[in-house]
Amino acid sequence: GARSDRVELGKLLKAIGEGDTLFVAKLDRLARSTIDLLTILRKVTEAGAKFKALDAPWCDTTTPVGELMVTFLAGIATFERHLIKQRTDQGRKEAIAEGVRFGRRPKMTPSQRKEALERLADGESQVAVARLYNVDPAVICRLASSGTA
């Protein structure tokens, strides 16, 4: 499946042990991504077991060549993760330099926040002010505790 927290797979990985070999008919039935596959293979290896995919002869840790191929694939996946991180970090820095703000947009405009604080100062309840601006009372509570518009 597409999820990595699959119950039956978890049971299998807990049950597998020294000297066992895990066979799968197709790799895409076991893992949806290279990272997912490598995580599963690491767990199999840590348990002292071997792995063999019937549709991918290169993915066979029961042979030295298969182990080399899986190790090589793991190295490429790690390198790819580093490249992706570098690109996203660079993109984030450029966006910040251009004035892009990350995170959720504020529920209320600065003028609405100012007006809400004035209403609270005039004695209106936080719940009533929240209803007026169609926001959760927690938004008004945080606004009131910060005291700034």
Coordinates of C-alpha atoms in Angstrom, one line a residue:
G1 CA 0.0 0.0 0.0
A2 CA 0.9 3.7 -0.1
R3 CA 1.1 3.9 3.6
S4 CA 4.3 3.0 5.4
D5 CA 2.5 2.1 8.7
R6 CA 0.9 -1.1 7.5
V7 CA -0.1 -3.4 10.4
E8 CA 0.6 -6.8 8.7
L9 CA 4.0 -5.6 7.4
G10 CA 4.8 -4.5 10.9
K11 CA 3.9 -8.0 12.3
L12 CA 6.0 -9.6 9.6
L13 CA 9.0 -7.4 10.4
K14 CA 8.7 -8.2 14.1
A15 CA 8.4 -12.0 13.4
I16 CA 11.3 -12.3 10.9
G17 CA 14.6 -13.5 12.3
E18 CA 18.1 -14.8 11.9
G19 CA 18.4 -17.1 8.8
D20 CA 15.0 -16.2 7.4
T21 CA 14.5 -15.0 3.8
L22 CA 11.7 -12.6 3.0
F23 CA 10.3 -13.2 -0.6
V24 CA 8.1 -10.7 -2.4
A25 CA 6.5 -11.3 -5.8
K26 CA 6.7 -7.6 -6.8
L27 CA 8.7 -4.8 -5.2
D28 CA 5.9 -2.3 -5.8
R29 CA 3.7 -4.4 -3.5
L30 CA 6.2 -4.0 -0.7
A31 CA 7.2 -0.4 -1.0
R32 CA 6.0 2.8 -2.8
S33 CA 9.3 4.6 -2.8
T34 CA 13.0 4.0 -2.7
I35 CA 13.3 5.4 0.9
D36 CA 10.4 3.1 2.0
L37 CA 12.1 0.1 0.4
L38 CA 15.4 0.9 2.0
T39 CA 13.8 1.3 5.4
I40 CA 12.2 -2.1 5.1
L41 CA 15.4 -3.7 3.9
R42 CA 17.3 -2.2 6.8
K43 CA 14.8 -3.7 9.3
V44 CA 15.1 -7.1 7.5
T45 CA 18.9 -6.9 7.7
E46 CA 18.9 -5.8 11.3
A47 CA 16.8 -8.9 12.1
G48 CA 19.5 -11.1 10.5
A49 CA 17.3 -12.1 7.6
K50 CA 17.8 -11.8 3.8
F51 CA 15.5 -10.4 1.1
K52 CA 14.6 -11.4 -2.4
A53 CA 12.2 -9.8 -4.9
L54 CA 11.1 -12.3 -7.6
D55 CA 10.4 -9.5 -10.2
A56 CA 13.8 -7.7 -9.6
P57 CA 16.7 -10.1 -9.7
W58 CA 19.1 -7.2 -8.7
C59 CA 17.2 -6.9 -5.3
D60 CA 18.5 -10.1 -3.7
T61 CA 20.4 -9.8 -0.5
T62 CA 21.0 -13.5 -0.4
T63 CA 23.9 -13.0 -2.9
P64 CA 27.0 -10.7 -2.7
V65 CA 26.1 -9.1 -6.0
G66 CA 22.5 -8.5 -4.9
E67 CA 23.8 -7.0 -1.6
L68 CA 26.1 -4.7 -3.5
M69 CA 23.2 -3.5 -5.8
V70 CA 21.0 -2.7 -2.8
T71 CA 23.9 -0.9 -1.1
F72 CA 24.5 1.0 -4.3
L73 CA 20.8 1.9 -4.5
A74 CA 20.9 3.1 -0.8
G75 CA 23.8 5.4 -1.6
I76 CA 22.0 6.9 -4.6
A77 CA 18.9 7.5 -2.5
T78 CA 20.9 9.2 0.2
F79 CA 22.6 11.4 -2.3
E80 CA 19.3 12.3 -3.9
R81 CA 17.9 13.2 -0.4
H82 CA 20.8 15.5 0.1
L83 CA 20.3 17.2 -3.3
I84 CA 16.6 17.7 -2.6
K85 CA 17.4 19.2 0.8
Q86 CA 19.9 21.6 -0.7
R87 CA 17.5 22.7 -3.4
T88 CA 14.6 23.3 -1.0
D89 CA 16.8 25.1 1.5
Q90 CA 18.0 27.4 -1.3
G91 CA 14.5 28.0 -2.6
R92 CA 13.3 28.8 1.0
K93 CA 16.2 31.3 1.4
E94 CA 15.3 33.0 -1.9
A95 CA 11.6 33.2 -1.1
I96 CA 12.4 34.8 2.3
A97 CA 14.7 37.3 0.6
E98 CA 11.8 38.2 -1.7
G99 CA 9.5 38.8 1.3
V100 CA 7.5 35.6 1.1
R101 CA 6.0 34.6 4.5
F102 CA 5.6 31.0 5.4
G103 CA 2.9 29.5 7.6
R104 CA -0.8 30.0 7.9
R105 CA -2.3 33.3 7.0
P106 CA -3.7 35.3 9.9
K107 CA -7.4 34.8 10.5
M108 CA -7.9 38.5 11.0
T109 CA -6.5 41.6 9.3
P110 CA -4.5 44.1 11.4
S111 CA -7.5 46.5 11.4
Q112 CA -9.8 43.7 12.6
R113 CA -7.4 42.8 15.3
K114 CA -7.3 46.4 16.5
E115 CA -11.0 46.7 16.4
A116 CA -11.4 43.4 18.3
L117 CA -9.0 44.7 21.0
E118 CA -11.1 47.8 21.3
R119 CA -14.3 45.8 21.7
L120 CA -12.7 43.7 24.4
A121 CA -11.5 46.9 26.2
D122 CA -15.2 48.1 26.0
G123 CA -16.3 45.0 27.8
E124 CA -17.5 42.7 25.1
S125 CA -16.9 39.0 25.8
Q126 CA -14.3 37.1 23.9
V127 CA -16.9 34.7 22.6
A128 CA -19.1 37.5 21.3
V129 CA -16.1 39.1 19.6
A130 CA -15.1 35.7 18.1
R131 CA -18.6 35.3 16.7
L132 CA -18.5 38.8 15.2
Y133 CA -15.3 38.0 13.2
N134 CA -16.2 34.4 12.5
V135 CA -13.2 33.0 14.3
D136 CA -12.6 30.5 17.1
P137 CA -12.7 32.0 20.6
A138 CA -9.1 30.8 21.0
V139 CA -8.0 33.3 18.3
I140 CA -9.5 36.1 20.3
C141 CA -8.0 34.7 23.6
R142 CA -4.5 34.7 22.0
L143 CA -5.1 38.2 20.7
A144 CA -6.2 39.5 24.1
S145 CA -3.2 37.9 25.9
S146 CA -0.7 39.4 23.4
G147 CA -2.5 42.8 23.6
T148 CA -1.2 43.8 20.2
A149 CA -3.0 44.3 17.0

